[in-house]
Amino acid sequence: MESGESTPTPQSTLLVVDDEPAVRRVLSMRLQLAGYRVVCAEDGEEALEKFLAEQPDLVVLDVMMPKLDGFSVCRRLRAESAVPIIFLSSLDAIAEKVAGLDLGADDYLSKPFSPKELEARISRILRRVGRGTASQDPREPVTGLGVIRLGDLVVDTNRRQVTRAGERIALTYTEFSLLELLFREPGRVVPRAEILEQLWGYPPRRTADLRVVDVYVARLRGKLEPDPRNPELILTVRGTGYASQRLGELSIPVGA
């Protein structure tokens, strides 16, 4: 195997949820050939049942489905799990993409799409969450950044945990990865395009792609900032991107 390639282990299980039999059949075949174990569901209710029974490592979830739509399924999954979720949808509007990501999805792929593109995104996400590593918990890779203290906020990058005054703040894997990226070099302005490539693995092809970054920053601020409308930890640098600052240690021109 070449260095840098991500080969799924037998433990990498994918749950594919789509009400179209042809889509389920094609994706199941392609993903199994790629080395994954694939479980399928044809509607939202079955998806929740299969999720509980199989405990998949990633969920590929259609938005428009009978009984229970994909957004409702995502909402229920996020109430109890940080499992990576990729939305599939024939709706390509920015509002729909933002709505899906705002619920906690990790990525959003518009139909029609190339199965190869889906495979690439699945591989990137699983590689990011550390699937297949034997030396450590797959969801808690050691980064070497250690513990960052920001007032009463404590960011433990080794355990991938954030606490405020001793109370744990629940972050999804992608939210924590964004936080870690911004605080890796406090004060450095990180362009939105760079954030997209670092966390999602692909360059922006249109404005809607960069909107994904804005959604995640807003979600992160909502969980970490005392006043998200007047952020102190994650700053907006207009026309460029975002930067982090350690309170009292940095001052740069910003616009929230």
PDB file of C-alpha atoms in Angstrom:
ATOM      1  CA  MET A   1       0.000   0.000   0.000  1.00  0.00           C
ATOM      2  CA  GLU A   2       1.339   3.452  -0.861  1.00  0.00           C
ATOM      3  CA  SER A   3       1.965   5.904   1.946  1.00  0.00           C
ATOM      4  CA  GLY A   4      -0.934   8.285   2.531  1.00  0.00           C
ATOM      5  CA  GLU A   5      -3.623   6.005   1.085  1.00  0.00           C
ATOM      6  CA  SER A   6      -6.603   5.232   3.304  1.00  0.00           C
ATOM      7  CA  THR A   7      -7.774   1.629   3.204  1.00  0.00           C
ATOM      8  CA  PRO A   8     -10.893   0.896   5.235  1.00  0.00           C
ATOM      9  CA  THR A   9     -10.591  -1.871   7.780  1.00  0.00           C
ATOM     10  CA  PRO A  10     -13.175  -4.670   8.012  1.00  0.00           C
ATOM     11  CA  GLN A  11     -14.612  -2.756  10.966  1.00  0.00           C
ATOM     12  CA  SER A  12     -15.521   0.241   8.812  1.00  0.00           C
ATOM     13  CA  THR A  13     -19.285  -0.064   8.434  1.00  0.00           C
ATOM     14  CA  LEU A  14     -21.343   2.364   6.351  1.00  0.00           C
ATOM     15  CA  LEU A  15     -25.093   2.883   6.629  1.00  0.00           C
ATOM     16  CA  VAL A  16     -26.544   3.972   3.266  1.00  0.00           C
ATOM     17  CA  VAL A  17     -30.043   5.437   3.500  1.00  0.00           C
ATOM     18  CA  ASP A  18     -31.993   6.219   0.310  1.00  0.00           C
ATOM     19  CA  ASP A  19     -35.543   5.498  -0.817  1.00  0.00           C
ATOM     20  CA  GLU A  20     -34.450   4.786  -4.401  1.00  0.00           C
ATOM     21  CA  PRO A  21     -33.564   1.077  -4.858  1.00  0.00           C
ATOM     22  CA  ALA A  22     -31.246   1.836  -7.790  1.00  0.00           C
ATOM     23  CA  VAL A  23     -29.242   4.315  -5.724  1.00  0.00           C
ATOM     24  CA  ARG A  24     -28.928   1.874  -2.824  1.00  0.00           C
ATOM     25  CA  ARG A  25     -27.871  -0.923  -5.163  1.00  0.00           C
ATOM     26  CA  VAL A  26     -25.202   1.113  -6.968  1.00  0.00           C
ATOM     27  CA  LEU A  27     -23.763   2.661  -3.808  1.00  0.00           C
ATOM     28  CA  SER A  28     -23.762  -0.640  -1.950  1.00  0.00           C
ATOM     29  CA  MET A  29     -21.894  -2.342  -4.778  1.00  0.00           C
ATOM     30  CA  ARG A  30     -19.343   0.455  -5.230  1.00  0.00           C
ATOM     31  CA  LEU A  31     -18.652   0.882  -1.530  1.00  0.00           C
ATOM     32  CA  GLN A  32     -18.300  -2.847  -0.935  1.00  0.00           C
ATOM     33  CA  LEU A  33     -15.807  -3.008  -3.791  1.00  0.00           C
ATOM     34  CA  ALA A  34     -13.941  -0.184  -2.054  1.00  0.00           C
ATOM     35  CA  GLY A  35     -13.596  -2.423   0.995  1.00  0.00           C
ATOM     36  CA  TYR A  36     -16.391  -1.262   3.280  1.00  0.00           C
ATOM     37  CA  ARG A  37     -19.092  -3.243   5.003  1.00  0.00           C
ATOM     38  CA  VAL A  38     -22.382  -1.702   3.822  1.00  0.00           C
ATOM     39  CA  VAL A  39     -25.797  -1.767   5.474  1.00  0.00           C
ATOM     40  CA  CYS A  40     -28.773  -0.208   3.665  1.00  0.00           C
ATOM     41  CA  ALA A  41     -32.091   1.334   4.732  1.00  0.00           C
ATOM     42  CA  GLU A  42     -34.916   2.559   2.492  1.00  0.00           C
ATOM     43  CA  ASP A  43     -36.517   5.160   4.768  1.00  0.00           C
ATOM     44  CA  GLY A  44     -35.840   7.226   7.856  1.00  0.00           C
ATOM     45  CA  GLU A  45     -37.476   4.896  10.346  1.00  0.00           C
ATOM     46  CA  GLU A  46     -35.506   1.895   9.104  1.00  0.00           C
ATOM     47  CA  ALA A  47     -32.362   4.036   9.197  1.00  0.00           C
ATOM     48  CA  LEU A  48     -32.767   4.643  12.929  1.00  0.00           C
ATOM     49  CA  GLU A  49     -33.359   0.936  13.544  1.00  0.00           C
ATOM     50  CA  LYS A  50     -30.308  -0.076  11.491  1.00  0.00           C
ATOM     51  CA  PHE A  51     -28.182   2.560  13.199  1.00  0.00           C
ATOM     52  CA  LEU A  52     -28.958   1.169  16.643  1.00  0.00           C
ATOM     53  CA  ALA A  53     -28.397  -2.413  15.501  1.00  0.00           C
ATOM     54  CA  GLU A  54     -25.222  -1.899  13.450  1.00  0.00           C
ATOM     55  CA  GLN A  55     -23.494   1.127  15.043  1.00  0.00           C
ATOM     56  CA  PRO A  56     -21.974   2.241  11.707  1.00  0.00           C
ATOM     57  CA  ASP A  57     -18.827   4.336  11.414  1.00  0.00           C
ATOM     58  CA  LEU A  58     -20.436   6.710   8.905  1.00  0.00           C
ATOM     59  CA  VAL A  59     -23.947   7.390   7.583  1.00  0.00           C
ATOM     60  CA  VAL A  60     -24.761   8.329   3.976  1.00  0.00           C
ATOM     61  CA  LEU A  61     -28.198   9.904   4.269  1.00  0.00           C
ATOM     62  CA  ASP A  62     -30.688  11.015   1.612  1.00  0.00           C
ATOM     63  CA  VAL A  63     -32.703  14.117   2.495  1.00  0.00           C
ATOM     64  CA  MET A  64     -36.039  13.502   0.753  1.00  0.00           C
ATOM     65  CA  MET A  65     -37.487  10.222   2.058  1.00  0.00           C
ATOM     66  CA  PRO A  66     -40.875   8.862   3.147  1.00  0.00           C
ATOM     67  CA  LYS A  67     -41.916   8.343   6.784  1.00  0.00           C
ATOM     68  CA  LEU A  68     -39.007  10.355   8.180  1.00  0.00           C
ATOM     69  CA  ASP A  69     -36.867  12.724   6.128  1.00  0.00           C
ATOM     70  CA  GLY A  70     -33.095  12.913   6.313  1.00  0.00           C
ATOM     71  CA  PHE A  71     -33.048  16.118   8.337  1.00  0.00           C
ATOM     72  CA  SER A  72     -35.224  14.499  11.021  1.00  0.00           C
ATOM     73  CA  VAL A  73     -32.999  11.411  11.062  1.00  0.00           C
ATOM     74  CA  CYS A  74     -29.890  13.580  11.406  1.00  0.00           C
ATOM     75  CA  ARG A  75     -31.463  15.502  14.267  1.00  0.00           C
ATOM     76  CA  ARG A  76     -32.191  12.273  16.152  1.00  0.00           C
ATOM     77  CA  LEU A  77     -28.749  10.822  15.493  1.00  0.00           C
ATOM     78  CA  ARG A  78     -27.035  13.986  16.672  1.00  0.00           C
ATOM     79  CA  ALA A  79     -28.957  13.825  19.943  1.00  0.00           C
ATOM     80  CA  GLU A  80     -27.014  10.692  20.857  1.00  0.00           C
ATOM     81  CA  SER A  81     -24.038  10.281  18.527  1.00  0.00           C
ATOM     82  CA  ALA A  82     -21.198  12.131  16.800  1.00  0.00           C
ATOM     83  CA  VAL A  83     -21.114   9.621  13.918  1.00  0.00           C
ATOM     84  CA  PRO A  84     -20.047  11.307  10.649  1.00  0.00           C
ATOM     85  CA  ILE A  85     -23.002  12.025   8.334  1.00  0.00           C
ATOM     86  CA  ILE A  86     -22.942  12.825   4.613  1.00  0.00           C
ATOM     87  CA  PHE A  87     -26.185  14.153   3.146  1.00  0.00           C
ATOM     88  CA  LEU A  88     -27.294  13.267  -0.374  1.00  0.00           C
ATOM     89  CA  SER A  89     -29.909  15.474  -1.983  1.00  0.00           C
ATOM     90  CA  SER A  90     -31.375  16.544  -5.299  1.00  0.00           C
ATOM     91  CA  LEU A  91     -31.869  19.957  -3.664  1.00  0.00           C
ATOM     92  CA  ASP A  92     -28.873  22.100  -4.561  1.00  0.00           C
ATOM     93  CA  ALA A  93     -30.017  25.363  -2.969  1.00  0.00           C
ATOM     94  CA  ILE A  94     -27.581  26.991  -0.563  1.00  0.00           C
ATOM     95  CA  ALA A  95     -30.354  27.200   2.045  1.00  0.00           C
ATOM     96  CA  GLU A  96     -30.837  23.424   1.972  1.00  0.00           C
ATOM     97  CA  LYS A  97     -27.121  22.752   2.258  1.00  0.00           C
ATOM     98  CA  VAL A  98     -26.788  25.177   5.148  1.00  0.00           C
ATOM     99  CA  ALA A  99     -29.799  23.622   6.889  1.00  0.00           C
ATOM    100  CA  GLY A 100     -28.249  20.165   6.652  1.00  0.00           C
ATOM    101  CA  LEU A 101     -24.865  21.259   7.920  1.00  0.00           C
ATOM    102  CA  ASP A 102     -26.466  23.299  10.662  1.00  0.00           C
ATOM    103  CA  LEU A 103     -28.059  20.092  11.973  1.00  0.00           C
ATOM    104  CA  GLY A 104     -24.608  18.592  12.366  1.00  0.00           C
ATOM    105  CA  ALA A 105     -23.869  16.843   9.068  1.00  0.00           C
ATOM    106  CA  ASP A 106     -20.205  16.574   8.066  1.00  0.00           C
ATOM    107  CA  ASP A 107     -20.712  16.961   4.322  1.00  0.00           C
ATOM    108  CA  TYR A 108     -23.402  17.456   1.687  1.00  0.00           C
ATOM    109  CA  LEU A 109     -23.348  16.030  -1.826  1.00  0.00           C
ATOM    110  CA  SER A 110     -25.860  17.149  -4.453  1.00  0.00           C
ATOM    111  CA  LYS A 111     -27.476  14.670  -6.845  1.00  0.00           C
ATOM    112  CA  PRO A 112     -26.558  13.658  -9.446  1.00  0.00           C
ATOM    113  CA  PHE A 113     -23.070  12.876  -8.187  1.00  0.00           C
ATOM    114  CA  SER A 114     -20.209  10.588  -9.074  1.00  0.00           C
ATOM    115  CA  PRO A 115     -19.923   7.488  -6.834  1.00  0.00           C
ATOM    116  CA  LYS A 116     -16.177   8.048  -7.040  1.00  0.00           C
ATOM    117  CA  GLU A 117     -16.619  11.497  -5.489  1.00  0.00           C
ATOM    118  CA  LEU A 118     -18.686  10.004  -2.672  1.00  0.00           C
ATOM    119  CA  GLU A 119     -16.011   7.354  -2.079  1.00  0.00           C
ATOM    120  CA  ALA A 120     -13.362  10.075  -1.864  1.00  0.00           C
ATOM    121  CA  ARG A 121     -15.346  12.088   0.661  1.00  0.00           C
ATOM    122  CA  ILE A 122     -16.080   9.024   2.786  1.00  0.00           C
ATOM    123  CA  SER A 123     -12.394   8.114   2.761  1.00  0.00           C
ATOM    124  CA  ARG A 124     -11.354  11.628   3.796  1.00  0.00           C
ATOM    125  CA  ILE A 125     -13.831  11.760   6.668  1.00  0.00           C
ATOM    126  CA  LEU A 126     -12.920   8.310   7.993  1.00  0.00           C
ATOM    127  CA  ARG A 127      -9.237   9.147   7.720  1.00  0.00           C
ATOM    128  CA  ARG A 128      -9.904  12.353   9.640  1.00  0.00           C
ATOM    129  CA  VAL A 129     -11.658  10.530  12.471  1.00  0.00           C
ATOM    130  CA  GLY A 130      -8.869   7.964  12.579  1.00  0.00           C
ATOM    131  CA  ARG A 131     -10.646   4.774  11.532  1.00  0.00           C
ATOM    132  CA  GLY A 132      -8.323   1.793  11.310  1.00  0.00           C
ATOM    133  CA  THR A 133      -5.636   2.953  13.748  1.00  0.00           C
ATOM    134  CA  ALA A 134      -4.772   0.333  16.339  1.00  0.00           C
ATOM    135  CA  SER A 135      -2.515   2.325  18.651  1.00  0.00           C
ATOM    136  CA  GLN A 136      -5.182   4.639  20.042  1.00  0.00           C
ATOM    137  CA  ASP A 137      -8.887   5.247  20.319  1.00  0.00           C
ATOM    138  CA  PRO A 138     -10.000   6.028  16.716  1.00  0.00           C
ATOM    139  CA  ARG A 139     -11.911   9.114  17.812  1.00  0.00           C
ATOM    140  CA  GLU A 140      -9.169  10.490  20.043  1.00  0.00           C
ATOM    141  CA  PRO A 141      -5.947  10.846  18.016  1.00  0.00           C
ATOM    142  CA  VAL A 142      -3.037  12.483  19.785  1.00  0.00           C
ATOM    143  CA  THR A 143      -2.203  15.768  18.071  1.00  0.00           C
ATOM    144  CA  GLY A 144       0.663  17.024  20.191  1.00  0.00           C
ATOM    145  CA  LEU A 145      -0.920  20.427  20.837  1.00  0.00           C
ATOM    146  CA  GLY A 146      -1.739  19.469  24.415  1.00  0.00           C
ATOM    147  CA  VAL A 147      -4.073  21.586  26.536  1.00  0.00           C
ATOM    148  CA  ILE A 148      -5.084  25.134  25.617  1.00  0.00           C
ATOM    149  CA  ARG A 149      -6.585  27.303  28.367  1.00  0.00           C
ATOM    150  CA  LEU A 150      -8.703  30.305  27.448  1.00  0.00           C
ATOM    151  CA  GLY A 151     -10.032  31.743  30.683  1.00  0.00           C
ATOM    152  CA  ASP A 152     -12.429  29.132  32.074  1.00  0.00           C
ATOM    153  CA  LEU A 153     -12.450  27.316  28.718  1.00  0.00           C
ATOM    154  CA  VAL A 154     -10.124  24.308  28.489  1.00  0.00           C
ATOM    155  CA  VAL A 155      -9.382  22.646  25.142  1.00  0.00           C
ATOM    156  CA  ASP A 156      -7.709  19.241  25.486  1.00  0.00           C
ATOM    157  CA  THR A 157      -6.495  18.328  22.002  1.00  0.00           C
ATOM    158  CA  ASN A 158      -5.241  14.900  23.047  1.00  0.00           C
ATOM    159  CA  ARG A 159      -8.616  13.791  24.387  1.00  0.00           C
ATOM    160  CA  ARG A 160     -10.508  16.006  21.922  1.00  0.00           C
ATOM    161  CA  GLN A 161     -12.552  17.468  24.754  1.00  0.00           C
ATOM    162  CA  VAL A 162     -13.654  20.990  25.587  1.00  0.00           C
ATOM    163  CA  THR A 163     -14.829  22.050  29.034  1.00  0.00           C
ATOM    164  CA  ARG A 164     -15.957  25.331  30.564  1.00  0.00           C
ATOM    165  CA  ALA A 165     -15.715  25.628  34.337  1.00  0.00           C
ATOM    166  CA  GLY A 166     -15.436  21.841  34.470  1.00  0.00           C
ATOM    167  CA  GLU A 167     -18.564  21.229  32.380  1.00  0.00           C
ATOM    168  CA  ARG A 168     -17.984  19.367  29.126  1.00  0.00           C
ATOM    169  CA  ILE A 169     -19.124  21.025  25.892  1.00  0.00           C
ATOM    170  CA  ALA A 170     -20.265  18.544  23.253  1.00  0.00           C
ATOM    171  CA  LEU A 171     -18.587  19.113  19.877  1.00  0.00           C
ATOM    172  CA  THR A 172     -18.865  16.986  16.755  1.00  0.00           C
ATOM    173  CA  TYR A 173     -15.634  15.668  15.279  1.00  0.00           C
ATOM    174  CA  THR A 174     -15.676  18.307  12.537  1.00  0.00           C
ATOM    175  CA  GLU A 175     -16.370  21.121  14.993  1.00  0.00           C
ATOM    176  CA  PHE A 176     -13.397  20.096  17.125  1.00  0.00           C
ATOM    177  CA  SER A 177     -11.176  19.753  14.056  1.00  0.00           C
ATOM    178  CA  LEU A 178     -12.101  23.314  13.063  1.00  0.00           C
ATOM    179  CA  LEU A 179     -11.339  24.580  16.565  1.00  0.00           C
ATOM    180  CA  GLU A 180      -7.997  22.794  16.549  1.00  0.00           C
ATOM    181  CA  LEU A 181      -7.084  24.170  13.122  1.00  0.00           C
ATOM    182  CA  LEU A 182      -7.817  27.757  14.141  1.00  0.00           C
ATOM    183  CA  PHE A 183      -5.954  27.516  17.449  1.00  0.00           C
ATOM    184  CA  ARG A 184      -2.942  25.711  16.023  1.00  0.00           C
ATOM    185  CA  GLU A 185      -1.391  29.125  15.311  1.00  0.00           C
ATOM    186  CA  PRO A 186      -3.241  31.773  17.334  1.00  0.00           C
ATOM    187  CA  GLY A 187      -3.474  35.018  15.410  1.00  0.00           C
ATOM    188  CA  ARG A 188      -2.872  33.560  11.966  1.00  0.00           C
ATOM    189  CA  VAL A 189      -5.671  34.346   9.553  1.00  0.00           C
ATOM    190  CA  VAL A 190      -6.848  31.080   8.006  1.00  0.00           C
ATOM    191  CA  PRO A 191      -8.606  31.608   4.645  1.00  0.00           C
ATOM    192  CA  ARG A 192     -11.973  29.921   4.252  1.00  0.00           C
ATOM    193  CA  ALA A 193     -10.686  28.032   1.202  1.00  0.00           C
ATOM    194  CA  GLU A 194      -7.848  26.591   3.298  1.00  0.00           C
ATOM    195  CA  ILE A 195     -10.270  25.519   6.023  1.00  0.00           C
ATOM    196  CA  LEU A 196     -12.448  23.775   3.433  1.00  0.00           C
ATOM    197  CA  GLU A 197      -9.486  21.905   1.968  1.00  0.00           C
ATOM    198  CA  GLN A 198      -8.021  20.985   5.372  1.00  0.00           C
ATOM    199  CA  LEU A 199     -11.260  19.674   6.892  1.00  0.00           C
ATOM    200  CA  TRP A 200     -13.311  18.506   3.919  1.00  0.00           C
ATOM    201  CA  GLY A 201     -10.516  17.678   1.507  1.00  0.00           C
ATOM    202  CA  TYR A 202     -11.645  19.567  -1.571  1.00  0.00           C
ATOM    203  CA  PRO A 203     -11.125  23.109  -2.898  1.00  0.00           C
ATOM    204  CA  PRO A 204     -14.066  25.509  -3.238  1.00  0.00           C
ATOM    205  CA  ARG A 205     -15.745  25.226  -6.624  1.00  0.00           C
ATOM    206  CA  ARG A 206     -18.441  27.793  -5.929  1.00  0.00           C
ATOM    207  CA  THR A 207     -19.507  30.268  -3.267  1.00  0.00           C
ATOM    208  CA  ALA A 208     -21.837  27.737  -1.641  1.00  0.00           C
ATOM    209  CA  ASP A 209     -18.827  25.570  -0.753  1.00  0.00           C
ATOM    210  CA  LEU A 210     -17.306  28.368   1.329  1.00  0.00           C
ATOM    211  CA  ARG A 211     -20.647  28.863   3.062  1.00  0.00           C
ATOM    212  CA  VAL A 212     -20.057  25.454   4.648  1.00  0.00           C
ATOM    213  CA  VAL A 213     -17.157  26.958   6.602  1.00  0.00           C
ATOM    214  CA  ASP A 214     -19.281  29.896   7.766  1.00  0.00           C
ATOM    215  CA  VAL A 215     -21.950  27.516   9.068  1.00  0.00           C
ATOM    216  CA  TYR A 216     -19.428  25.568  11.127  1.00  0.00           C
ATOM    217  CA  VAL A 217     -17.813  28.698  12.526  1.00  0.00           C
ATOM    218  CA  ALA A 218     -21.249  29.979  13.565  1.00  0.00           C
ATOM    219  CA  ARG A 219     -22.032  26.664  15.262  1.00  0.00           C
ATOM    220  CA  LEU A 220     -18.696  26.664  17.058  1.00  0.00           C
ATOM    221  CA  ARG A 221     -19.210  30.223  18.263  1.00  0.00           C
ATOM    222  CA  GLY A 222     -22.677  29.292  19.490  1.00  0.00           C
ATOM    223  CA  LYS A 223     -21.164  26.610  21.707  1.00  0.00           C
ATOM    224  CA  LEU A 224     -18.014  28.398  22.881  1.00  0.00           C
ATOM    225  CA  GLU A 225     -18.566  32.148  22.869  1.00  0.00           C
ATOM    226  CA  PRO A 226     -20.376  33.845  25.791  1.00  0.00           C
ATOM    227  CA  ASP A 227     -21.841  36.240  23.205  1.00  0.00           C
ATOM    228  CA  PRO A 228     -21.701  34.674  19.699  1.00  0.00           C
ATOM    229  CA  ARG A 229     -22.661  37.994  18.077  1.00  0.00           C
ATOM    230  CA  ASN A 230     -19.585  39.621  19.584  1.00  0.00           C
ATOM    231  CA  PRO A 231     -17.010  36.822  19.409  1.00  0.00           C
ATOM    232  CA  GLU A 232     -13.796  36.965  21.381  1.00  0.00           C
ATOM    233  CA  LEU A 233     -12.277  33.566  20.572  1.00  0.00           C
ATOM    234  CA  ILE A 234     -12.928  33.091  16.857  1.00  0.00           C
ATOM    235  CA  LEU A 235     -12.624  36.284  14.872  1.00  0.00           C
ATOM    236  CA  THR A 236     -13.795  37.152  11.374  1.00  0.00           C
ATOM    237  CA  VAL A 237     -11.289  38.857   9.092  1.00  0.00           C
ATOM    238  CA  ARG A 238     -13.474  40.372   6.420  1.00  0.00           C
ATOM    239  CA  GLY A 239     -12.907  39.158   2.893  1.00  0.00           C
ATOM    240  CA  THR A 240     -10.328  36.617   4.028  1.00  0.00           C
ATOM    241  CA  GLY A 241     -11.256  34.067   6.647  1.00  0.00           C
ATOM    242  CA  TYR A 242     -11.017  33.466  10.380  1.00  0.00           C
ATOM    243  CA  ALA A 243      -8.461  33.717  13.152  1.00  0.00           C
ATOM    244  CA  SER A 244      -8.314  32.689  16.788  1.00  0.00           C
ATOM    245  CA  GLN A 245      -6.966  34.741  19.596  1.00  0.00           C
ATOM    246  CA  ARG A 246      -6.063  34.008  23.174  1.00  0.00           C
ATOM    247  CA  LEU A 247      -7.824  36.534  25.324  1.00  0.00           C
ATOM    248  CA  GLY A 248      -5.651  39.551  26.047  1.00  0.00           C
ATOM    249  CA  GLU A 249      -2.754  38.247  23.952  1.00  0.00           C
ATOM    250  CA  LEU A 250      -3.693  39.357  20.465  1.00  0.00           C
ATOM    251  CA  SER A 251      -5.299  42.293  18.771  1.00  0.00           C
ATOM    252  CA  ILE A 252      -6.008  42.410  15.036  1.00  0.00           C
ATOM    253  CA  PRO A 253      -8.548  44.364  12.943  1.00  0.00           C
ATOM    254  CA  VAL A 254     -11.634  42.205  12.700  1.00  0.00           C
ATOM    255  CA  GLY A 255     -15.294  42.338  11.864  1.00  0.00           C
ATOM    256  CA  ALA A 256     -17.601  39.867  13.548  1.00  0.00           C
TER     257      ALA A 256
END
